[in-house]
XYZ file of C-alpha atoms in Angstrom:
551
model
C -41.007 -104.454 31.531
C -43.422 -106.232 29.407
C -45.982 -108.848 30.340
C -44.996 -112.609 30.175
C -47.301 -112.961 27.169
C -47.043 -109.905 24.981
C -48.616 -109.805 21.619
C -47.883 -106.240 20.283
C -45.344 -105.141 17.829
C -43.081 -102.003 17.901
C -40.350 -100.475 15.964
C -37.086 -100.498 18.013
C -34.965 -97.307 17.732
C -31.556 -97.579 15.769
C -28.522 -96.550 17.509
C -26.114 -93.785 16.345
C -24.197 -92.996 19.530
C -21.365 -95.277 20.125
C -21.369 -97.111 16.866
C -17.948 -95.690 15.858
C -16.673 -95.845 19.455
C -13.329 -97.618 19.643
C -12.796 -100.523 21.796
C -9.987 -102.236 23.311
C -7.779 -104.317 21.189
C -7.983 -107.981 21.423
C -5.606 -109.834 23.464
C -4.412 -111.682 20.497
C -4.833 -108.905 17.809
C -1.435 -109.687 16.636
C -1.995 -113.436 15.663
C -4.239 -113.032 13.003
C -2.352 -109.892 11.698
C 0.773 -111.765 11.733
C -0.619 -115.010 10.468
C -2.197 -113.487 7.206
C 1.177 -111.854 6.559
C 3.036 -115.116 6.877
C 0.389 -116.815 4.652
C 0.157 -114.251 1.922
C 3.843 -113.145 1.464
C 5.306 -116.317 0.230
C 2.711 -117.033 -2.404
C 2.670 -113.349 -3.709
C 6.344 -112.900 -3.463
C 6.801 -116.024 -5.805
C 4.184 -114.949 -8.162
C 6.107 -111.609 -8.238
C 9.350 -113.337 -9.036
C 7.834 -115.254 -11.858
C 6.086 -112.038 -13.207
C 2.521 -113.495 -12.610
C 0.996 -111.176 -10.256
C -2.154 -111.619 -12.370
C -2.610 -115.145 -10.608
C -2.591 -113.321 -7.047
C -6.385 -113.492 -6.780
C -6.075 -117.413 -6.744
C -3.375 -117.494 -4.301
C -5.055 -114.960 -2.027
C -8.034 -117.080 -1.804
C -6.208 -119.981 0.083
C -3.793 -117.582 1.957
C -6.653 -115.531 3.666
C -7.723 -118.863 5.203
C -4.964 -118.095 7.857
C -7.415 -115.554 9.361
C -9.726 -118.019 10.873
C -9.934 -120.233 14.023
C -7.363 -118.372 16.164
C -9.250 -118.841 19.371
C -9.682 -122.657 19.120
C -7.354 -125.247 20.611
C -5.001 -126.661 18.077
C -6.813 -130.014 17.826
C -9.998 -128.138 16.893
C -8.301 -125.660 14.728
C -6.858 -128.334 12.432
C -10.219 -129.410 11.665
C -11.801 -125.894 11.402
C -8.928 -124.546 9.214
C -9.295 -127.754 6.828
C -12.930 -126.946 6.468
C -12.429 -123.162 5.806
C -9.944 -124.131 2.973
C -12.572 -126.507 1.469
C -15.197 -123.970 1.837
C -13.084 -121.294 0.190
C -12.068 -123.648 -2.493
C -15.686 -124.835 -3.107
C -17.028 -121.171 -3.553
C -14.073 -120.299 -5.720
C -14.851 -123.222 -8.058
C -18.439 -122.501 -8.528
C -17.493 -118.697 -9.310
C -14.969 -119.819 -11.743
C -17.137 -122.244 -13.534
C -20.025 -119.685 -13.589
C -17.616 -117.112 -14.947
C -16.398 -119.493 -17.497
C -19.778 -120.373 -18.881
C -21.569 -117.019 -19.076
C -20.656 -113.377 -19.530
C -24.123 -112.117 -18.585
C -23.550 -109.802 -15.437
C -27.047 -110.253 -14.203
C -26.509 -114.036 -14.043
C -23.008 -113.682 -12.332
C -24.687 -111.362 -9.624
C -27.307 -113.731 -8.875
C -24.911 -116.480 -8.490
C -22.775 -114.306 -6.429
C -25.775 -113.586 -4.026
C -26.748 -117.196 -3.698
C -23.122 -118.119 -2.751
C -23.009 -115.139 -0.240
C -26.211 -116.367 1.317
C -25.214 -120.110 1.439
C -21.475 -118.852 2.948
C -23.309 -116.619 5.430
C -25.635 -119.527 6.692
C -22.921 -122.147 6.808
C -20.510 -119.908 8.759
C -23.227 -118.825 11.318
C -24.362 -122.348 11.724
C -20.913 -123.717 12.200
C -19.882 -120.656 14.472
C -16.545 -120.382 12.683
C -16.034 -116.837 14.138
C -14.448 -113.840 12.597
C -14.030 -113.050 9.897
C -17.133 -115.125 8.952
C -18.466 -115.130 5.593
C -17.018 -112.008 4.447
C -13.786 -113.065 3.130
C -15.306 -116.217 1.459
C -17.943 -113.953 -0.419
C -15.249 -111.220 -1.368
C -13.054 -113.963 -3.142
C -15.776 -115.685 -4.746
C -17.570 -112.436 -5.881
C -14.371 -111.006 -7.333
C -13.763 -114.350 -8.994
C -17.017 -114.110 -10.743
C -16.053 -111.121 -12.842
C -12.399 -111.961 -13.890
C -12.649 -113.303 -17.571
C -11.298 -116.824 -18.214
C -11.676 -119.971 -19.929
C -13.196 -123.351 -18.546
C -9.605 -125.059 -19.397
C -8.102 -122.553 -16.874
C -10.060 -123.575 -13.855
C -8.107 -126.399 -12.569
C -4.790 -124.667 -12.722
C -6.345 -121.549 -10.743
C -8.084 -124.034 -8.312
C -4.637 -125.753 -7.828
C -3.020 -122.435 -6.779
C -5.642 -121.617 -4.164
C -5.166 -125.231 -2.814
C -1.459 -125.034 -2.397
C -1.845 -121.585 -0.709
C -4.600 -123.080 1.515
C -2.280 -125.739 2.577
C 0.232 -123.287 3.528
C -2.365 -121.135 5.340
C -3.046 -124.263 7.309
C 0.447 -124.745 8.435
C 0.705 -121.024 9.340
C -2.426 -121.381 11.625
C -1.194 -124.452 13.485
C 2.585 -123.345 13.712
C 2.173 -121.566 17.083
C 0.909 -124.930 18.562
C 4.639 -125.937 18.314
C 5.686 -123.202 20.837
C 2.700 -122.922 23.109
C 0.370 -125.825 22.669
C -2.212 -124.967 25.219
C -2.402 -121.284 24.489
C -5.927 -120.910 23.305
C -7.563 -122.984 26.153
C -5.431 -121.007 28.591
C -6.619 -117.762 27.229
C -10.328 -119.008 27.290
C -9.827 -120.180 30.914
C -8.263 -116.759 31.812
C -11.178 -114.946 30.221
C -13.738 -117.116 32.354
C -11.759 -116.259 35.474
C -11.653 -112.469 34.773
C -15.216 -112.539 33.847
C -16.237 -114.575 37.207
C -14.154 -112.065 39.109
C -15.981 -109.288 37.761
C -19.301 -110.551 38.543
C -18.047 -111.416 42.160
C -16.942 -108.061 42.758
C -20.611 -107.109 42.173
C -21.449 -109.411 45.242
C -24.658 -110.225 43.164
C -26.081 -106.705 43.670
C -26.166 -103.434 41.979
C -27.246 -102.075 38.436
C -24.681 -103.957 36.486
C -24.731 -107.308 38.218
C -27.131 -108.944 35.621
C -24.811 -107.960 32.622
C -21.828 -108.967 34.569
C -23.463 -112.311 35.326
C -24.549 -113.034 31.788
C -21.127 -112.178 30.481
C -19.528 -114.316 33.085
C -21.716 -117.366 32.132
C -20.947 -116.939 28.445
C -17.200 -116.749 29.235
C -17.374 -120.032 31.463
C -19.506 -121.906 28.918
C -17.024 -120.805 26.061
C -14.172 -122.171 28.266
C -15.772 -125.300 28.566
C -16.324 -125.622 24.972
C -12.654 -124.973 24.338
C -11.397 -127.579 26.870
C -13.832 -130.040 25.448
C -12.470 -129.535 21.954
C -8.698 -130.186 22.970
C -9.145 -134.050 22.324
C -7.278 -136.300 24.775
C -7.875 -135.325 28.484
C -4.187 -134.326 29.381
C -2.676 -133.322 32.672
C -2.711 -129.319 31.455
C -6.319 -129.914 30.691
C -7.223 -131.307 34.029
C -5.513 -128.370 35.755
C -7.502 -125.945 33.497
C -10.856 -127.660 34.186
C -10.116 -127.013 38.018
C -9.616 -123.410 37.201
C -12.957 -123.203 35.259
C -14.722 -124.936 38.233
C -13.591 -122.276 40.311
C -14.883 -119.636 37.779
C -18.282 -121.421 38.073
C -18.371 -121.451 41.864
C -17.674 -117.522 41.924
C -20.617 -117.556 39.353
C -22.852 -119.506 41.582
C -21.861 -117.726 44.973
C -20.379 -114.356 44.074
C -20.561 -113.099 47.640
C -18.194 -115.417 48.810
C -15.793 -115.476 46.118
C -12.263 -114.317 46.077
C -12.123 -111.930 43.079
C -8.518 -111.062 43.570
C -7.355 -114.838 43.571
C -9.298 -115.247 40.317
C -7.550 -112.393 38.660
C -4.190 -113.790 39.813
C -4.805 -117.330 38.343
C -5.830 -115.412 35.119
C -2.556 -113.223 35.004
C -0.467 -116.645 35.514
C -2.454 -118.336 32.585
C -1.435 -115.294 30.473
C 2.212 -115.934 30.704
C 4.251 -118.914 29.676
C 4.836 -120.200 33.032
C 2.886 -123.688 34.472
C -0.743 -123.750 35.022
C -1.729 -122.583 38.507
C -2.357 -125.401 41.078
C -5.828 -125.286 42.515
C -6.562 -126.923 45.550
C -9.418 -129.494 45.574
C -12.532 -127.979 47.252
C -14.990 -129.481 49.443
C -15.425 -133.227 49.970
C -13.329 -134.342 46.839
C -16.137 -134.534 44.544
C -13.908 -132.440 42.181
C -12.516 -135.683 40.928
C -15.984 -136.875 39.748
C -16.527 -133.595 38.314
C -13.577 -133.683 36.042
C -14.303 -137.261 35.079
C -17.504 -137.150 33.514
C -16.459 -136.930 29.846
C -19.479 -138.619 28.239
C -22.006 -136.157 30.008
C -19.959 -133.062 28.985
C -18.900 -133.969 25.505
C -22.184 -134.619 23.804
C -22.626 -134.981 20.178
C -23.238 -131.704 18.225
C -26.406 -130.894 16.425
C -26.505 -131.865 12.656
C -25.669 -128.973 10.481
C -29.088 -129.088 8.759
C -30.988 -128.584 11.959
C -28.789 -125.511 13.028
C -29.406 -123.978 9.215
C -33.100 -124.045 9.714
C -33.379 -120.904 11.986
C -30.862 -119.105 9.908
C -33.220 -119.070 6.990
C -34.412 -115.274 7.434
C -30.866 -114.141 7.549
C -29.844 -116.121 4.470
C -32.815 -114.717 2.633
C -31.831 -111.181 3.658
C -28.336 -112.060 2.403
C -29.179 -113.331 -0.928
C -31.840 -110.599 -1.611
C -29.826 -107.515 -0.378
C -26.752 -108.944 -2.291
C -28.663 -109.488 -5.517
C -30.553 -106.236 -5.429
C -27.220 -104.286 -4.618
C -25.655 -105.856 -7.586
C -28.390 -105.107 -9.887
C -28.429 -101.552 -9.076
C -24.832 -101.209 -9.403
C -25.164 -102.632 -12.739
C -28.084 -100.274 -13.687
C -25.827 -97.401 -12.709
C -22.903 -98.573 -14.972
C -20.482 -99.285 -12.312
C -17.721 -101.611 -13.610
C -17.321 -103.720 -10.455
C -20.944 -104.544 -9.327
C -19.263 -107.415 -7.090
C -18.215 -104.484 -4.664
C -21.779 -103.413 -3.994
C -22.530 -107.205 -3.429
C -19.766 -107.744 -0.952
C -20.783 -104.458 0.848
C -24.245 -105.751 1.328
C -22.985 -109.128 2.423
C -20.826 -107.642 4.961
C -23.708 -105.709 6.748
C -25.874 -108.645 7.977
C -25.702 -109.403 11.506
C -27.792 -111.331 13.917
C -30.523 -108.726 13.864
C -31.487 -105.476 12.206
C -29.998 -103.293 14.949
C -26.544 -104.745 14.612
C -27.026 -104.817 10.703
C -27.593 -101.061 10.870
C -24.538 -100.395 13.017
C -22.279 -102.424 10.715
C -23.761 -100.487 7.905
C -22.583 -97.274 9.375
C -19.165 -98.679 10.067
C -18.817 -100.039 6.561
C -19.620 -96.748 4.848
C -17.411 -94.620 7.352
C -14.491 -97.107 7.001
C -14.692 -97.311 3.223
C -14.962 -93.604 2.494
C -11.906 -93.016 4.870
C -10.281 -95.875 3.244
C -10.926 -94.504 -0.336
C -8.851 -91.208 0.708
C -6.191 -93.636 2.282
C -5.941 -95.217 -1.133
C -5.527 -91.816 -2.861
C -2.338 -91.333 -0.612
C -1.067 -94.785 -0.860
C -1.513 -95.286 -4.661
C 1.438 -93.181 -5.818
C 3.961 -95.312 -3.574
C 2.169 -98.461 -4.586
C 2.434 -97.686 -8.232
C 6.464 -97.398 -8.084
C 6.554 -100.993 -9.325
C 5.104 -104.476 -8.742
C 7.331 -104.994 -5.640
C 5.841 -101.793 -3.805
C 2.549 -102.898 -4.757
C 2.938 -106.249 -3.113
C 4.597 -104.825 -0.142
C 1.908 -102.094 0.277
C -0.822 -104.821 0.278
C 1.005 -107.076 2.959
C 1.332 -103.873 5.235
C -2.420 -103.242 4.737
C -3.124 -106.828 5.367
C -1.453 -106.552 8.815
C -3.104 -103.229 9.697
C -6.538 -104.470 8.821
C -6.328 -107.454 11.216
C -4.454 -105.411 13.755
C -7.174 -102.678 13.992
C -10.554 -104.412 13.045
C -10.930 -105.780 16.723
C -11.227 -101.984 17.882
C -14.115 -101.293 15.673
C -15.003 -102.550 12.176
C -14.776 -99.279 10.608
C -11.246 -98.720 11.678
C -10.192 -102.083 10.030
C -12.194 -101.121 6.891
C -9.874 -98.058 6.563
C -6.995 -100.681 5.841
C -9.377 -103.337 3.960
C -10.723 -100.700 1.324
C -7.232 -99.514 -0.088
C -5.921 -103.306 0.219
C -8.920 -104.439 -2.130
C -8.256 -101.477 -4.421
C -4.738 -102.314 -5.005
C -5.331 -106.146 -5.275
C -7.517 -105.123 -8.620
C -4.227 -103.744 -10.002
C -2.244 -106.825 -9.677
C -3.200 -107.663 -13.327
C -2.300 -104.177 -14.425
C -2.206 -100.612 -12.931
C -5.458 -98.594 -13.476
C -6.511 -94.986 -13.123
C -6.914 -94.312 -9.492
C -9.891 -91.818 -9.954
C -12.010 -94.306 -11.573
C -11.394 -97.004 -8.994
C -12.265 -94.536 -6.246
C -15.432 -93.428 -7.849
C -16.582 -96.948 -8.201
C -15.739 -97.805 -4.874
C -17.791 -94.871 -3.387
C -20.884 -95.640 -5.447
C -20.650 -99.453 -4.767
C -20.248 -98.903 -1.006
C -23.149 -96.428 -0.968
C -25.270 -98.649 -3.022
C -24.460 -101.849 -1.192
C -24.864 -100.276 2.432
C -28.423 -98.782 1.350
C -29.984 -101.422 -0.595
C -28.624 -104.095 1.700
C -30.189 -102.455 4.754
C -33.342 -101.989 3.028
C -33.524 -105.671 2.592
C -32.775 -106.295 6.163
C -35.821 -104.299 7.107
C -37.890 -106.011 4.248
C -37.125 -109.368 5.375
C -38.893 -109.702 8.935
C -37.531 -112.570 11.275
C -40.746 -113.256 13.149
C -39.202 -116.400 14.348
C -36.762 -114.614 16.654
C -39.626 -114.313 19.417
C -40.767 -118.006 18.882
C -37.059 -119.096 19.785
C -37.012 -117.049 22.994
C -40.122 -119.278 23.775
C -38.262 -122.470 22.970
C -35.505 -121.188 24.991
C -37.488 -120.606 27.890
C -38.973 -124.103 27.838
C -35.509 -125.658 27.474
C -34.280 -123.845 30.428
C -37.047 -124.519 32.517
C -36.937 -128.094 31.480
C -32.993 -128.260 32.351
C -33.685 -126.423 35.679
C -36.373 -128.933 36.899
C -34.100 -131.831 35.934
C -31.073 -130.194 38.005
C -33.482 -129.702 40.929
C -34.398 -133.266 40.970
C -30.927 -134.351 40.564
C -29.881 -132.023 43.489
C -32.551 -133.484 46.052
C -31.960 -137.192 44.901
C -30.485 -139.068 47.798
C -27.884 -141.151 45.728
C -27.702 -139.588 42.148
C -25.958 -141.660 39.482
C -22.222 -141.042 39.146
C -21.775 -137.865 36.993
C -25.494 -137.080 36.976
C -25.310 -134.123 38.875
C -22.320 -132.657 36.811
C -24.278 -133.542 33.659
C -27.427 -131.763 34.872
C -25.507 -128.631 36.018
C -23.726 -128.375 32.585
C -27.000 -128.754 30.632
C -28.587 -125.951 32.807
C -25.595 -123.494 32.416
C -25.703 -123.960 28.552
C -29.633 -123.339 28.796
C -29.125 -120.100 30.742
C -26.460 -118.755 28.263
C -28.827 -119.853 25.043
C -31.681 -118.151 26.642
C -29.603 -114.641 27.035
C -27.999 -115.101 23.540
C -31.415 -115.753 21.926
C -33.003 -112.638 23.776
C -30.222 -110.367 22.829
C -30.475 -111.276 19.182
C -34.289 -110.900 19.290
C -34.117 -107.586 20.997
C -32.479 -105.978 17.880
C -35.236 -107.156 15.421
C -37.646 -104.513 13.844
C -41.445 -105.304 13.884
C -41.068 -107.732 16.582
C -43.651 -108.402 19.059
C -42.700 -107.019 22.579
C -40.333 -109.422 24.296
C -41.159 -111.204 27.482
C -38.324 -109.535 29.287
C -39.690 -109.950 32.939
C -40.415 -113.854 32.178
C -36.616 -114.028 30.828
C -35.249 -112.249 33.804
C -37.255 -114.577 36.408
C -36.049 -117.717 34.313
C -32.400 -116.490 34.558
C -32.830 -115.870 38.393
C -34.157 -119.356 38.806
C -31.724 -120.946 36.724
C -28.655 -119.345 38.760
C -30.417 -120.183 41.938
C -30.547 -123.723 40.865
C -26.862 -123.696 39.769
C -25.756 -122.361 43.166
C -27.608 -125.488 44.669
C -25.664 -127.958 42.455
C -22.503 -126.408 43.447
C -23.148 -126.593 47.149
C -24.432 -130.198 46.700
C -21.374 -131.304 44.775
C -18.996 -129.861 47.524
C -17.455 -127.397 45.124
C -18.108 -124.500 47.268
C -16.342 -123.890 50.698
C -18.000 -121.274 52.873
C -16.072 -118.349 53.781
C -15.686 -119.254 57.406
C -14.502 -122.813 56.640
C -11.504 -121.697 54.587
C -8.126 -122.241 55.968
């Protein structure tokens, strides 16, 4: 443990063990995999029938928007997908106009690097989720190096808009069958995470990690429910289940982990939402009615972009240098190096290092996969399109287990897309891809190390202050004789969010290089105090029924 006010700096070791380990597939791995095939296939098959596969890059820009927002409730997904499509079209427009106005590769690489930095910052600030900025950067960077005239730009953008509209429809279509699926999954995840923590009974070596995971899952479930729009009967039922997860988090010794897991299993199916008896003195009704307190306005986008400046600078510098080095080496497609660098940047240097290893391994294996697939894909345009569709599905089906495994499919798909206009010599494509991968990964990581993020430690101090303020407010509300209606729940929600934010901020800072030693002991004590106060709010609200009082 470090002291509460450390000032020394140290270099943190970079991990090697476990970087390539495969995880469990996502519960909904098939949804983005099927969605991207459904979004890509009609436009590509239409272009195939018209003999204009050379235009596939522009329809792919819109179609790939179907990869986003699968965890969001449909009311929120509609808005998120619309913004993704607009962002994709905006980046594509800048790239197409730049490519029409200049043939200078250095200028084009610079434009691509600035676009990548902007895309990274906005995606992180809005928390759009996987696949983040990488797909946007891939499309805009590739479009920079496809020759065209200014007069062609409106037509190419129209193709992207049409495909984007179709991707929006594909993304929203499952809501016709299971309209509450995303929020049911988020609630089930919260219940399972709370059950895992309850099984520790608040003790043991892994209880702190289990508690942090459960708190984050519960917080995510509330965010999901609050983004559903109107407060319907199914939402009320899901809210009561999330309350049960919160009670287990606050008082794990008395929680029934088996019951929590049983409710989670029921939510995974298509049956009705489990009925949860109201607890304690009936104040659950008050809890479920405080919409104004829970649904607070989001922070302005500009204020969220400020803390991301070091990451954006890393992205701009790394992408630009990677592209320049690729040009100096005579590589014909410098945007591959640029995209490789862009794909590395995560919340801190340690995660960036891990992503770099995964990217290099996945791309090198993917190049070998391309060598095996190319003879089949070269049988004709139809075989080329079908091969790309299969690789699209494989990439999304596998990438959730580990990034490198998904890259094994992404790499040959990217190589085949370059052949939509005309077939190329496989050996040259493979060589360029290997060189660009190595250049992008090496230069990109060097840029991540060079641009230090000293503000990460400052954000921990701000998070500690915010948690202490929220804890004091909640404690005063708990001891008040007659608190205002909804005040106790509002204070509890604010405190729970502060606890989650402190852990996320600490984890992000822990992976930075040349960072002053973290106040780990102070963080642990603050988290413990926060959870004790949360438990007190649960008891005051009457949401916790002691073991001996249960029927």
